[in-house]
Tab-separated table of C-alpha atoms and ligand atoms in Angstrom:
chain	number	residue	atom	x	y	z
A	1	UNK	CA	20.220	-128.676	-65.166
A	2	UNK	CA	19.862	-126.262	-68.028
A	3	UNK	CA	17.952	-122.971	-67.551
A	4	UNK	CA	15.408	-121.687	-70.542
A	5	UNK	CA	15.733	-118.495	-72.544
A	6	UNK	CA	12.783	-117.262	-74.439
A	7	UNK	CA	13.242	-113.680	-77.096
A	8	UNK	CA	10.243	-111.525	-78.098
A	9	UNK	CA	12.329	-109.500	-81.128
A	10	UNK	CA	11.336	-106.221	-82.083
A	11	UNK	CA	12.424	-104.703	-85.214
A	12	UNK	CA	15.033	-104.552	-87.494
A	13	UNK	CA	17.727	-107.445	-89.197
A	14	UNK	CA	20.025	-106.080	-86.682
A	15	UNK	CA	17.801	-106.852	-83.961
A	16	UNK	CA	16.754	-110.607	-85.386
A	17	UNK	CA	20.623	-110.761	-85.593
A	18	UNK	CA	21.597	-109.636	-82.130
A	19	UNK	CA	19.099	-112.199	-80.214
A	20	UNK	CA	20.992	-114.768	-82.315
A	21	UNK	CA	24.429	-112.984	-80.052
A	22	UNK	CA	22.380	-113.290	-77.447
A	23	UNK	CA	21.412	-117.003	-77.702
A	24	UNK	CA	24.907	-117.090	-77.911
A	25	UNK	CA	26.412	-115.968	-75.060
A	26	UNK	CA	23.176	-117.047	-72.466
A	27	UNK	CA	24.224	-121.046	-73.846
A	28	UNK	CA	27.660	-120.163	-72.762
A	29	UNK	CA	25.892	-119.330	-69.464
A	30	UNK	CA	23.463	-123.039	-69.392
A	31	UNK	CA	20.583	-121.447	-71.492
A	32	UNK	CA	18.416	-123.060	-74.507
A	33	UNK	CA	16.270	-121.544	-76.367
A	34	UNK	CA	12.599	-122.234	-75.827
A	35	UNK	CA	9.746	-121.585	-78.372
A	36	UNK	CA	7.144	-120.481	-75.221
A	37	UNK	CA	7.571	-117.920	-72.863
A	38	UNK	CA	5.803	-119.737	-70.292
A	39	UNK	CA	8.238	-122.776	-70.413
A	40	UNK	CA	10.636	-120.070	-69.709
A	41	UNK	CA	13.107	-118.815	-66.758
A	42	UNK	CA	13.963	-115.917	-68.749
A	43	UNK	CA	12.661	-113.945	-71.075
A	44	UNK	CA	14.726	-110.963	-72.969
A	45	UNK	CA	12.692	-108.635	-74.692
A	46	UNK	CA	14.596	-107.601	-77.619
A	47	UNK	CA	13.234	-103.670	-78.429
A	48	UNK	CA	12.841	-101.153	-81.437
A	49	UNK	CA	12.507	-97.725	-81.207
A	50	UNK	CA	11.977	-96.159	-84.751
A	51	UNK	CA	8.100	-95.150	-84.083
A	52	UNK	CA	5.982	-94.945	-81.704
A	53	UNK	CA	4.210	-98.008	-82.339
A	54	UNK	CA	7.043	-100.087	-82.563
A	55	UNK	CA	7.512	-99.124	-78.631
A	56	UNK	CA	3.662	-99.470	-77.487
A	57	UNK	CA	3.829	-103.247	-78.957
A	58	UNK	CA	6.981	-103.679	-76.905
A	59	UNK	CA	5.510	-102.128	-73.557
A	60	UNK	CA	1.605	-103.919	-74.117
A	61	UNK	CA	3.500	-107.036	-74.477
A	62	UNK	CA	5.801	-106.440	-71.496
A	63	UNK	CA	2.449	-105.860	-69.698
A	64	UNK	CA	1.789	-109.464	-70.495
A	65	UNK	CA	4.477	-111.059	-67.927
A	66	UNK	CA	3.203	-110.063	-65.043
A	67	UNK	CA	1.050	-112.652	-64.626
A	68	UNK	CA	3.945	-115.037	-65.033
A	69	UNK	CA	6.058	-113.446	-63.347
A	70	UNK	CA	3.595	-113.976	-60.707
A	71	UNK	CA	3.821	-117.709	-60.656
A	72	UNK	CA	6.730	-118.359	-61.172
A	73	UNK	CA	8.749	-116.116	-59.217
A	74	UNK	CA	12.285	-117.506	-60.105
A	75	UNK	CA	11.762	-115.907	-63.546
A	76	UNK	CA	13.818	-113.279	-65.312
A	77	UNK	CA	12.572	-110.159	-66.930
A	78	UNK	CA	15.258	-108.348	-69.335
A	79	UNK	CA	14.751	-105.968	-72.044
A	80	UNK	CA	17.562	-104.584	-74.125
A	81	UNK	CA	17.333	-102.914	-77.941
A	82	UNK	CA	16.483	-99.761	-78.429
A	83	UNK	CA	14.461	-98.923	-76.503
A	84	UNK	CA	16.270	-100.040	-73.635
A	85	UNK	CA	19.222	-97.930	-74.634
A	86	UNK	CA	16.118	-94.892	-75.135
A	87	UNK	CA	14.538	-95.315	-72.306
A	88	UNK	CA	17.404	-97.272	-69.509
A	89	UNK	CA	16.295	-96.871	-65.700
A	90	UNK	CA	13.039	-95.444	-66.634
A	91	UNK	CA	11.845	-98.532	-67.815
A	92	UNK	CA	12.136	-100.011	-63.996
A	93	UNK	CA	9.653	-97.349	-63.015
A	94	UNK	CA	7.119	-98.179	-65.546
A	95	UNK	CA	7.293	-101.971	-65.302
A	96	UNK	CA	9.000	-102.970	-61.978
A	97	UNK	CA	8.898	-106.961	-62.323
A	98	UNK	CA	11.450	-105.932	-64.534
A	99	UNK	CA	14.914	-107.377	-63.638
A	100	UNK	CA	17.630	-106.206	-66.281
A	101	UNK	CA	18.219	-103.484	-68.788
A	102	UNK	CA	20.744	-103.750	-70.935
A	103	UNK	CA	21.630	-101.660	-73.992
A	104	UNK	CA	22.801	-103.281	-77.851
A	105	UNK	CA	27.033	-103.141	-76.537
A	106	UNK	CA	26.557	-105.029	-73.578
A	107	UNK	CA	25.140	-108.054	-75.121
A	108	UNK	CA	28.129	-109.853	-73.991
A	109	UNK	CA	27.948	-109.358	-70.623
A	110	UNK	CA	24.658	-110.883	-69.970
A	111	UNK	CA	25.012	-113.871	-68.301
A	112	UNK	CA	27.233	-111.684	-65.986
A	113	UNK	CA	24.537	-109.431	-65.717
A	114	UNK	CA	21.900	-112.075	-65.058
A	115	UNK	CA	24.377	-113.466	-62.242
A	116	UNK	CA	23.842	-109.803	-60.420
A	117	UNK	CA	20.553	-110.171	-59.999
A	118	UNK	CA	18.486	-106.046	-60.999
A	119	UNK	CA	20.615	-104.326	-63.249
A	120	UNK	CA	21.108	-101.774	-65.689
A	121	UNK	CA	23.681	-101.944	-68.242
A	122	UNK	CA	23.589	-99.493	-70.917
A	123	UNK	CA	26.885	-97.757	-72.645
A	124	UNK	CA	26.968	-93.952	-72.048
A	125	UNK	CA	28.363	-93.885	-76.288
A	126	UNK	CA	27.295	-96.976	-78.483
A	127	UNK	CA	29.867	-98.118	-80.354
A	128	UNK	CA	31.315	-100.956	-81.495
A	129	UNK	CA	30.557	-104.831	-79.981
A	130	UNK	CA	32.234	-107.400	-81.004
A	131	UNK	CA	30.556	-110.707	-81.057
A	132	UNK	CA	32.872	-112.762	-77.680
A	133	UNK	CA	31.458	-115.323	-78.391
A	134	UNK	CA	29.625	-118.164	-80.901
A	135	UNK	CA	26.349	-116.996	-82.955
A	136	UNK	CA	23.251	-118.842	-82.563
A	137	UNK	CA	22.196	-118.644	-85.518
A	138	UNK	CA	18.582	-118.894	-86.655
A	139	UNK	CA	18.989	-120.563	-89.798
A	140	UNK	CA	21.494	-122.796	-91.458
A	141	UNK	CA	22.099	-121.763	-95.136
A	142	UNK	CA	21.432	-117.767	-94.950
A	143	UNK	CA	23.164	-115.655	-92.293
A	144	UNK	CA	23.206	-112.544	-91.084
A	145	UNK	CA	26.986	-110.971	-90.385
A	146	UNK	CA	27.095	-106.957	-89.199
A	147	UNK	CA	29.502	-105.361	-91.234
A	148	UNK	CA	29.191	-101.680	-88.746
A	149	UNK	CA	27.563	-100.920	-86.345
A	150	UNK	CA	25.825	-97.238	-85.384
A	151	UNK	CA	24.819	-94.262	-87.267
A	152	UNK	CA	26.678	-90.842	-88.236
A	153	UNK	CA	24.101	-89.626	-90.694
A	154	UNK	CA	21.540	-87.277	-88.547
A	155	UNK	CA	18.539	-87.774	-90.574
A	156	UNK	CA	16.365	-85.678	-88.569
A	157	UNK	CA	13.072	-87.353	-88.181
A	158	UNK	CA	15.198	-90.682	-86.935
A	159	UNK	CA	16.223	-92.397	-83.446
A	160	UNK	CA	19.288	-94.782	-84.429
A	161	UNK	CA	21.739	-92.577	-83.939
A	162	UNK	CA	20.757	-92.451	-80.167
A	163	UNK	CA	20.489	-95.962	-79.428
A	164	UNK	CA	22.835	-97.567	-81.681
A	165	UNK	CA	25.662	-94.279	-81.266
A	166	UNK	CA	28.355	-93.966	-83.828
A	167	UNK	CA	29.336	-95.446	-87.064
A	168	UNK	CA	32.030	-97.930	-86.142
A	169	UNK	CA	32.893	-100.671	-88.964
A	170	UNK	CA	34.308	-104.039	-88.067
A	171	UNK	CA	38.126	-105.244	-89.690
A	172	UNK	CA	37.190	-106.833	-92.786
A	173	UNK	CA	39.927	-109.536	-91.621
A	174	UNK	CA	36.944	-110.046	-88.578
A	175	UNK	CA	34.129	-110.143	-91.595
A	176	UNK	CA	35.904	-111.722	-94.476
A	177	UNK	CA	36.727	-115.104	-91.448
A	178	UNK	CA	33.134	-115.287	-90.485
A	179	UNK	CA	32.232	-115.950	-94.316
A	180	UNK	CA	34.738	-117.953	-94.742
A	181	UNK	CA	33.597	-120.217	-91.713
A	182	UNK	CA	29.858	-120.154	-93.037
A	183	UNK	CA	30.961	-120.787	-95.992
A	184	UNK	CA	32.943	-124.097	-94.721
A	185	UNK	CA	29.534	-124.655	-92.985
A	186	UNK	CA	27.616	-125.205	-95.974
A	187	UNK	CA	26.109	-121.365	-95.660
A	188	UNK	CA	24.849	-120.310	-99.216
A	189	UNK	CA	24.096	-116.924	-98.601
A	190	UNK	CA	24.638	-114.053	-96.199
A	191	UNK	CA	23.360	-110.826	-95.411
A	192	UNK	CA	25.662	-107.995	-94.468
A	193	UNK	CA	23.963	-105.465	-91.840
A	194	UNK	CA	24.639	-101.864	-90.916
A	195	UNK	CA	22.947	-99.141	-90.835
A	196	UNK	CA	24.485	-96.990	-93.857
A	197	UNK	CA	26.608	-100.337	-95.202
A	198	UNK	CA	27.996	-98.142	-98.636
A	199	UNK	CA	29.788	-95.785	-96.161
A	200	UNK	CA	31.569	-98.773	-94.319
A	201	UNK	CA	35.470	-97.741	-94.173
A	202	UNK	CA	38.057	-100.044	-92.178
A	203	UNK	CA	41.022	-100.589	-93.764
A	204	UNK	CA	38.818	-101.172	-96.729
A	205	UNK	CA	35.658	-99.088	-97.994
A	206	UNK	CA	32.712	-101.015	-98.917
A	207	UNK	CA	33.989	-101.856	-102.868
A	208	UNK	CA	37.105	-103.121	-101.603
A	209	UNK	CA	35.186	-105.431	-98.657
A	210	UNK	CA	32.849	-106.982	-101.007
A	211	UNK	CA	35.888	-108.401	-103.666
A	212	UNK	CA	37.012	-109.939	-100.254
A	213	UNK	CA	34.018	-111.507	-99.669
A	214	UNK	CA	33.506	-112.912	-103.215
A	215	UNK	CA	36.557	-114.345	-102.764
A	216	UNK	CA	35.139	-116.582	-100.513
A	217	UNK	CA	33.536	-118.405	-102.081
A	218	UNK	CA	30.133	-117.898	-101.005
A	219	UNK	CA	26.942	-118.254	-103.361
A	220	UNK	CA	24.883	-115.267	-102.166
A	221	UNK	CA	25.621	-111.648	-100.820
A	222	UNK	CA	23.213	-108.971	-100.301
A	223	UNK	CA	23.753	-106.494	-97.965
A	224	UNK	CA	21.323	-103.441	-96.185
A	225	UNK	CA	21.329	-100.924	-96.058
A	226	UNK	CA	22.503	-98.304	-98.341
A	227	UNK	CA	22.185	-94.716	-98.659
A	228	UNK	CA	21.759	-92.699	-101.620
A	229	UNK	CA	23.664	-90.201	-101.316
A	230	UNK	CA	27.375	-93.046	-100.600
A	231	UNK	CA	26.056	-94.702	-103.866
A	232	UNK	CA	29.558	-94.564	-105.634
A	233	UNK	CA	30.284	-95.206	-109.487
A	234	UNK	CA	33.033	-97.512	-107.957
A	235	UNK	CA	30.193	-99.410	-105.463
A	236	UNK	CA	28.181	-99.646	-108.741
A	237	UNK	CA	30.882	-101.315	-110.518
A	238	UNK	CA	31.930	-103.597	-107.758
A	239	UNK	CA	28.100	-105.019	-107.681
A	240	UNK	CA	28.057	-105.201	-111.625
A	241	UNK	CA	31.341	-107.007	-111.072
A	242	UNK	CA	30.992	-109.613	-108.564
A	243	UNK	CA	29.537	-112.675	-109.254
A	244	UNK	CA	27.834	-113.326	-105.473
A	245	UNK	CA	26.534	-110.013	-105.144
A	246	UNK	CA	22.729	-110.244	-105.819
A	247	UNK	CA	20.831	-108.263	-108.038
A	248	UNK	CA	18.795	-106.425	-105.469
A	249	UNK	CA	19.127	-102.665	-103.733
A	250	UNK	CA	17.231	-101.699	-100.433
A	251	UNK	CA	18.015	-98.179	-101.359
A	252	UNK	CA	15.454	-95.899	-99.363
A	253	UNK	CA	14.685	-92.309	-101.003
A	254	UNK	CA	12.321	-91.699	-98.006
A	255	UNK	CA	10.909	-88.708	-100.041
A	256	UNK	CA	10.293	-86.795	-103.823
A	257	UNK	CA	10.328	-83.496	-102.429
A	258	UNK	CA	13.433	-81.811	-102.706
A	259	UNK	CA	12.379	-79.490	-99.933
A	260	UNK	CA	10.977	-81.835	-97.612
A	261	UNK	CA	14.355	-83.912	-98.743
A	262	UNK	CA	16.586	-81.372	-97.222
A	263	UNK	CA	14.502	-80.765	-94.069
A	264	UNK	CA	15.133	-84.618	-93.208
A	265	UNK	CA	18.799	-84.043	-93.722
A	266	UNK	CA	19.333	-86.517	-96.134
A	267	UNK	CA	21.735	-85.034	-98.582
A	268	UNK	CA	20.386	-85.607	-101.698
A	269	UNK	CA	17.893	-84.127	-103.987
A	270	UNK	CA	15.387	-86.740	-106.099
A	271	UNK	CA	17.268	-85.675	-109.626
A	272	UNK	CA	20.196	-87.572	-107.808
A	273	UNK	CA	18.459	-90.066	-106.563
A	274	UNK	CA	16.859	-90.491	-109.886
A	275	UNK	CA	20.326	-90.231	-111.764
A	276	UNK	CA	21.747	-93.591	-109.205
A	277	UNK	CA	18.884	-95.498	-110.019
A	278	UNK	CA	19.215	-95.471	-113.578
A	279	UNK	CA	23.051	-95.570	-113.133
A	280	UNK	CA	22.379	-99.169	-111.434
A	281	UNK	CA	19.940	-100.689	-113.894
A	282	UNK	CA	22.091	-99.887	-116.171
A	283	UNK	CA	24.692	-101.843	-115.094
A	284	UNK	CA	23.311	-104.234	-113.822
A	285	UNK	CA	20.347	-106.138	-115.916
A	286	UNK	CA	17.825	-107.374	-113.260
A	287	UNK	CA	18.515	-106.076	-110.711
A	288	UNK	CA	15.105	-104.748	-108.419
A	289	UNK	CA	14.758	-101.844	-105.974
A	290	UNK	CA	12.994	-101.629	-103.590
A	291	UNK	CA	12.862	-98.561	-100.741
A	292	UNK	CA	11.762	-96.992	-97.906
A	293	UNK	CA	9.186	-93.870	-98.249
A	294	UNK	CA	8.510	-91.765	-94.637
A	295	UNK	CA	4.789	-89.737	-95.350
A	296	UNK	CA	3.481	-86.405	-93.252
A	297	UNK	CA	6.872	-85.555	-92.169
A	298	UNK	CA	6.513	-82.468	-90.694
A	299	UNK	CA	5.202	-79.514	-93.176
A	300	UNK	CA	5.147	-81.998	-95.859
A	301	UNK	CA	2.057	-80.350	-98.274
A	302	UNK	CA	-0.169	-81.774	-100.722
A	303	UNK	CA	2.546	-80.545	-103.079
A	304	UNK	CA	5.179	-82.391	-101.668
A	305	UNK	CA	3.301	-85.550	-101.383
A	306	UNK	CA	2.521	-85.440	-104.779
A	307	UNK	CA	5.761	-84.999	-105.742
A	308	UNK	CA	6.501	-88.432	-104.101
A	309	UNK	CA	4.023	-89.618	-105.769
A	310	UNK	CA	5.410	-89.449	-109.490
A	311	UNK	CA	8.113	-89.948	-107.738
A	312	UNK	CA	7.631	-93.603	-107.181
A	313	UNK	CA	5.516	-93.617	-110.959
A	314	UNK	CA	9.072	-93.063	-111.869
A	315	UNK	CA	10.943	-94.846	-110.243
A	316	UNK	CA	8.866	-98.049	-110.278
A	317	UNK	CA	9.885	-100.278	-107.522
A	318	UNK	CA	9.682	-103.691	-106.622
A	319	UNK	CA	8.821	-103.253	-103.316
A	320	UNK	CA	8.033	-100.103	-100.914
A	321	UNK	CA	8.015	-99.719	-97.499
A	322	UNK	CA	5.780	-96.766	-96.838
A	323	UNK	CA	5.412	-95.138	-92.807
A	324	UNK	CA	3.401	-93.114	-91.611
A	325	UNK	CA	6.139	-90.126	-89.816
A	326	UNK	CA	6.399	-90.833	-86.228
A	327	UNK	CA	8.055	-87.944	-83.558
A	328	UNK	CA	10.721	-89.408	-82.032
A	329	UNK	CA	12.104	-87.413	-78.670
A	330	UNK	CA	15.363	-86.060	-79.042
A	331	UNK	CA	15.384	-86.147	-82.979
A	332	UNK	CA	15.518	-82.641	-84.327
A	333	UNK	CA	11.590	-83.087	-86.403
A	334	UNK	CA	10.022	-84.056	-83.020
A	335	UNK	CA	10.939	-79.972	-82.796
A	336	UNK	CA	9.314	-78.501	-85.762
A	337	UNK	CA	6.293	-76.702	-86.092
A	338	UNK	CA	3.508	-77.855	-88.198
A	339	UNK	CA	2.974	-81.848	-87.431
A	340	UNK	CA	0.782	-83.553	-89.658
A	341	UNK	CA	-2.559	-84.327	-88.401
A	342	UNK	CA	-2.758	-88.145	-88.039
A	343	UNK	CA	-5.622	-88.179	-90.529
A	344	UNK	CA	-3.996	-86.860	-93.614
A	345	UNK	CA	-0.805	-89.122	-92.581
A	346	UNK	CA	-3.415	-91.998	-92.766
A	347	UNK	CA	-4.950	-91.070	-96.369
A	348	UNK	CA	-1.830	-90.373	-97.365
A	349	UNK	CA	-0.005	-93.946	-96.749
A	350	UNK	CA	-3.554	-95.636	-97.925
A	351	UNK	CA	-3.566	-94.029	-100.792
A	352	UNK	CA	0.421	-94.681	-101.673
A	353	UNK	CA	0.313	-97.946	-101.092
A	354	UNK	CA	-2.454	-98.656	-103.224
A	355	UNK	CA	-0.849	-97.324	-106.161
A	356	UNK	CA	2.578	-98.897	-105.236
A	357	UNK	CA	0.296	-102.467	-105.557
A	358	UNK	CA	-0.205	-101.706	-109.412
A	359	UNK	CA	3.532	-101.411	-109.808
A	360	UNK	CA	4.328	-104.293	-107.729
A	361	UNK	CA	2.427	-106.572	-109.570
A	362	UNK	CA	3.630	-105.226	-112.931
A	363	UNK	CA	6.841	-105.740	-112.081
A	364	UNK	CA	6.212	-109.071	-111.263
A	365	UNK	CA	4.075	-109.888	-114.277
A	366	UNK	CA	7.750	-108.694	-116.324
A	367	UNK	CA	9.234	-111.830	-114.641
A	368	UNK	CA	6.279	-114.092	-115.619
A	369	UNK	CA	8.086	-117.139	-117.770
A	370	UNK	CA	11.873	-116.147	-117.168
A	371	UNK	CA	14.457	-118.629	-115.531
A	372	UNK	CA	15.112	-117.243	-111.840
A	373	UNK	CA	18.325	-118.903	-109.827
A	374	UNK	CA	16.275	-119.966	-106.564
A	375	UNK	CA	17.463	-120.196	-102.747
A	376	UNK	CA	15.305	-122.852	-101.337
A	377	UNK	CA	13.670	-121.798	-97.605
A	378	UNK	CA	11.156	-124.260	-97.007
A	379	UNK	CA	7.283	-125.060	-97.439
A	380	UNK	CA	5.345	-122.353	-98.554
A	381	UNK	CA	3.395	-120.479	-97.144
A	382	UNK	CA	-0.756	-121.677	-97.474
A	383	UNK	CA	0.432	-124.784	-98.915
A	384	UNK	CA	1.934	-127.975	-97.951
A	385	UNK	CA	2.708	-129.494	-101.039
A	386	UNK	CA	4.627	-126.773	-102.233
A	387	UNK	CA	7.862	-124.881	-101.799
A	388	UNK	CA	9.091	-121.483	-101.614
A	389	UNK	CA	12.671	-120.283	-101.982
A	390	UNK	CA	14.088	-116.033	-103.250
A	391	UNK	CA	15.591	-116.021	-106.381
A	392	UNK	CA	18.531	-113.609	-106.254
A	393	UNK	CA	16.344	-110.171	-107.168
A	394	UNK	CA	14.339	-111.662	-103.866
A	395	UNK	CA	11.320	-112.166	-105.038
A	396	UNK	CA	9.842	-114.958	-103.182
A	397	UNK	CA	9.120	-117.685	-105.867
A	398	UNK	CA	6.930	-121.153	-105.299
A	399	UNK	CA	6.895	-124.590	-106.916
A	400	UNK	CA	5.747	-127.210	-106.116
A	401	UNK	CA	7.631	-129.864	-103.755
A	402	UNK	CA	9.541	-132.048	-105.320
A	403	UNK	CA	11.634	-133.385	-102.597
A	404	UNK	CA	14.247	-129.968	-102.598
A	405	UNK	CA	15.812	-129.242	-99.685
A	406	UNK	CA	16.379	-126.243	-97.506
A	407	UNK	CA	19.716	-124.734	-98.434
A	408	UNK	CA	19.603	-125.815	-102.263
A	409	UNK	CA	19.884	-123.544	-105.132
A	410	UNK	CA	18.057	-124.584	-108.287
A	411	UNK	CA	17.003	-123.104	-111.394
A	412	UNK	CA	13.211	-122.425	-112.219
A	413	UNK	CA	10.799	-121.252	-114.988
A	414	UNK	CA	8.330	-118.608	-113.816
A	415	UNK	CA	5.028	-119.742	-114.464
A	416	UNK	CA	2.523	-117.355	-113.198
A	417	UNK	CA	2.916	-113.771	-111.356
A	418	UNK	CA	1.225	-112.441	-108.212
A	419	UNK	CA	0.694	-109.552	-106.085
A	420	UNK	CA	3.542	-110.365	-103.807
A	421	UNK	CA	4.936	-113.695	-105.127
A	422	UNK	CA	5.538	-115.806	-108.005
A	423	UNK	CA	4.713	-119.211	-108.937
A	424	UNK	CA	7.180	-120.808	-111.185
A	425	UNK	CA	8.503	-125.164	-111.625
A	426	UNK	CA	11.986	-126.641	-111.134
A	427	UNK	CA	13.427	-126.348	-114.335
A	428	UNK	CA	15.794	-129.931	-113.542
A	429	UNK	CA	12.831	-131.352	-113.226
A	430	UNK	CA	10.734	-130.855	-115.920
A	431	UNK	CA	13.231	-130.621	-118.376
A	432	UNK	CA	10.628	-131.625	-121.251
A	433	UNK	CA	9.279	-128.099	-120.611
A	434	UNK	CA	12.292	-126.274	-120.866
B	1	SAH	N1	19.682	-97.305	-91.771
B	1	SAH	C1	18.524	-97.542	-92.895
B	1	SAH	C2	17.259	-97.778	-91.504
B	1	SAH	C3	16.290	-97.272	-90.878
B	1	SAH	S1	15.118	-97.278	-89.947
B	1	SAH	C4	18.542	-96.101	-93.552
B	1	SAH	O1	19.042	-95.227	-93.351
B	1	SAH	O2	17.754	-96.302	-94.733
B	1	SAH	C5	13.981	-98.165	-91.502
B	1	SAH	C6	13.028	-97.166	-91.874
B	1	SAH	O3	12.365	-96.048	-91.068
B	1	SAH	C7	14.404	-96.264	-92.508
B	1	SAH	O4	14.026	-96.078	-93.540
B	1	SAH	C8	12.520	-95.033	-92.458
B	1	SAH	O5	11.887	-95.283	-93.791
B	1	SAH	C9	11.807	-95.377	-91.322
B	1	SAH	N2	12.006	-94.130	-90.111
B	1	SAH	C10	12.952	-94.313	-89.686
B	1	SAH	N3	12.801	-93.359	-88.590
B	1	SAH	C11	11.287	-93.207	-88.712
B	1	SAH	C12	10.243	-92.039	-88.189
B	1	SAH	N4	10.496	-91.401	-86.868
B	1	SAH	N5	8.907	-91.816	-88.713
B	1	SAH	C13	8.341	-92.923	-89.674
B	1	SAH	N6	9.637	-94.154	-90.431
B	1	SAH	C14	10.605	-93.303	-89.678
B	2	SF4	FE1	17.826	-93.382	-89.484
B	2	SF4	FE2	19.034	-92.024	-91.632
B	2	SF4	FE3	20.584	-93.458	-90.080
B	2	SF4	FE4	18.823	-94.479	-91.531
B	2	SF4	S1	21.064	-93.198	-92.014
B	2	SF4	S2	19.450	-94.833	-89.301
B	2	SF4	S3	17.166	-92.982	-91.825
B	2	SF4	S4	20.027	-91.840	-89.371
B	3	F3S	FE1	14.272	-100.168	-84.264
B	3	F3S	FE2	16.830	-100.022	-83.564
B	3	F3S	FE3	16.718	-101.472	-85.083
B	3	F3S	S1	15.489	-98.730	-83.497
B	3	F3S	S2	14.886	-100.404	-86.461
B	3	F3S	S3	15.667	-102.174	-83.974
B	3	F3S	S4	18.557	-100.139	-84.605
């Protein structure tokens, strides 16, 4: 009889994709994916260590497994992902009911680990982990494609280089083959994943890889995350010239203060950052720009913070992810003096988000009456009579349900802008309004 697996996924897209890989490996071992932990013979936690909060969320959810384990002694609990790689065997002492701890580079051997029972499997130097099994993908029209693993940047606040290891790029022909197959299966969009995709380098560089991917015929290509330092003129030209590459860039700034950027070991100042955004906007009309900001980095003064505020007002992001600095053990910034009090961090965060909300809304308002290409995803949130999809610039657009199918690419006209979404009409159906 087949066995059931349930996966809790925390963290970034790389983890979401790793969970798809786990399902692929486990399906070889006779497992099928179920939607509730109560039905499972195996529960996996695919964890994230980026901020203390992400780790806490995992440990409190893990604690809730105790009664399940008591009720079903055959239930196996496995912990994978970045907390597993970071904490290793300490997880067993903190949660004795955990059976297996495995790192991001040990996904391919999951079935063997399960056969052996209680076990620790983490790579000393995490690196390339090519999928040896078919990936069980969540969507039939959008797919994640890993192009590189790990990170060499050592931003002083960040734990990723320690949990994901050194940067390794996949050979371009593996990537292109994967995307060619997806295209044949009817996939419309791929998102290329890596901690710093524009430092991709194998037999070709990132612009070269994009060129090869564009030639597969896949309709849409996205990628994340890019690093401002590695945003070259050649890459901007490739983004501008390749029709499949979507008009959206996620380019984390982290801070608007040069002093803080240097303490963060980011390798650029605000003036460089501003110039790169200007170059992108000049070459790629309609490009949406999103970013990440950390407030309350150790030693961040009011003046540094004000520099960040004026920077986001100048850049005018389409959307922004902002975080309070979280001290991560083993990182360089964790040993810096003058940690900023939590109350100051949260005040700075809330204030920044309020300012950004207005900018986001203004940006969306500029799109009223625009004609956009939408990849239909499915039902709109909170309104069963409407569907939603995403524009090439990654804007969420809802429209009346006229039987459009998920995975279809349509043209819409934007009729109304809201803070986080747009409303539109399908131009093929409402041609009289055109
Ligand atoms: N490789 C990507 C993503 C890293 S994690 C990049 O370089 O952009 C995503 C975001 O989390 C980062 O951009 C940063 O803004 C935030 N982050 C990382 N470490 C953090 C920490 N210790 N505290 C708060 N935010 C952090
Ligand atoms: Fe972390 Fe910096 Fe690497 Fe991004 S580029 S994963 S923030 S070390
Ligand atoms: Fe989290 Fe690891 Fe991703 S720490 S953000 S799951 S690389």
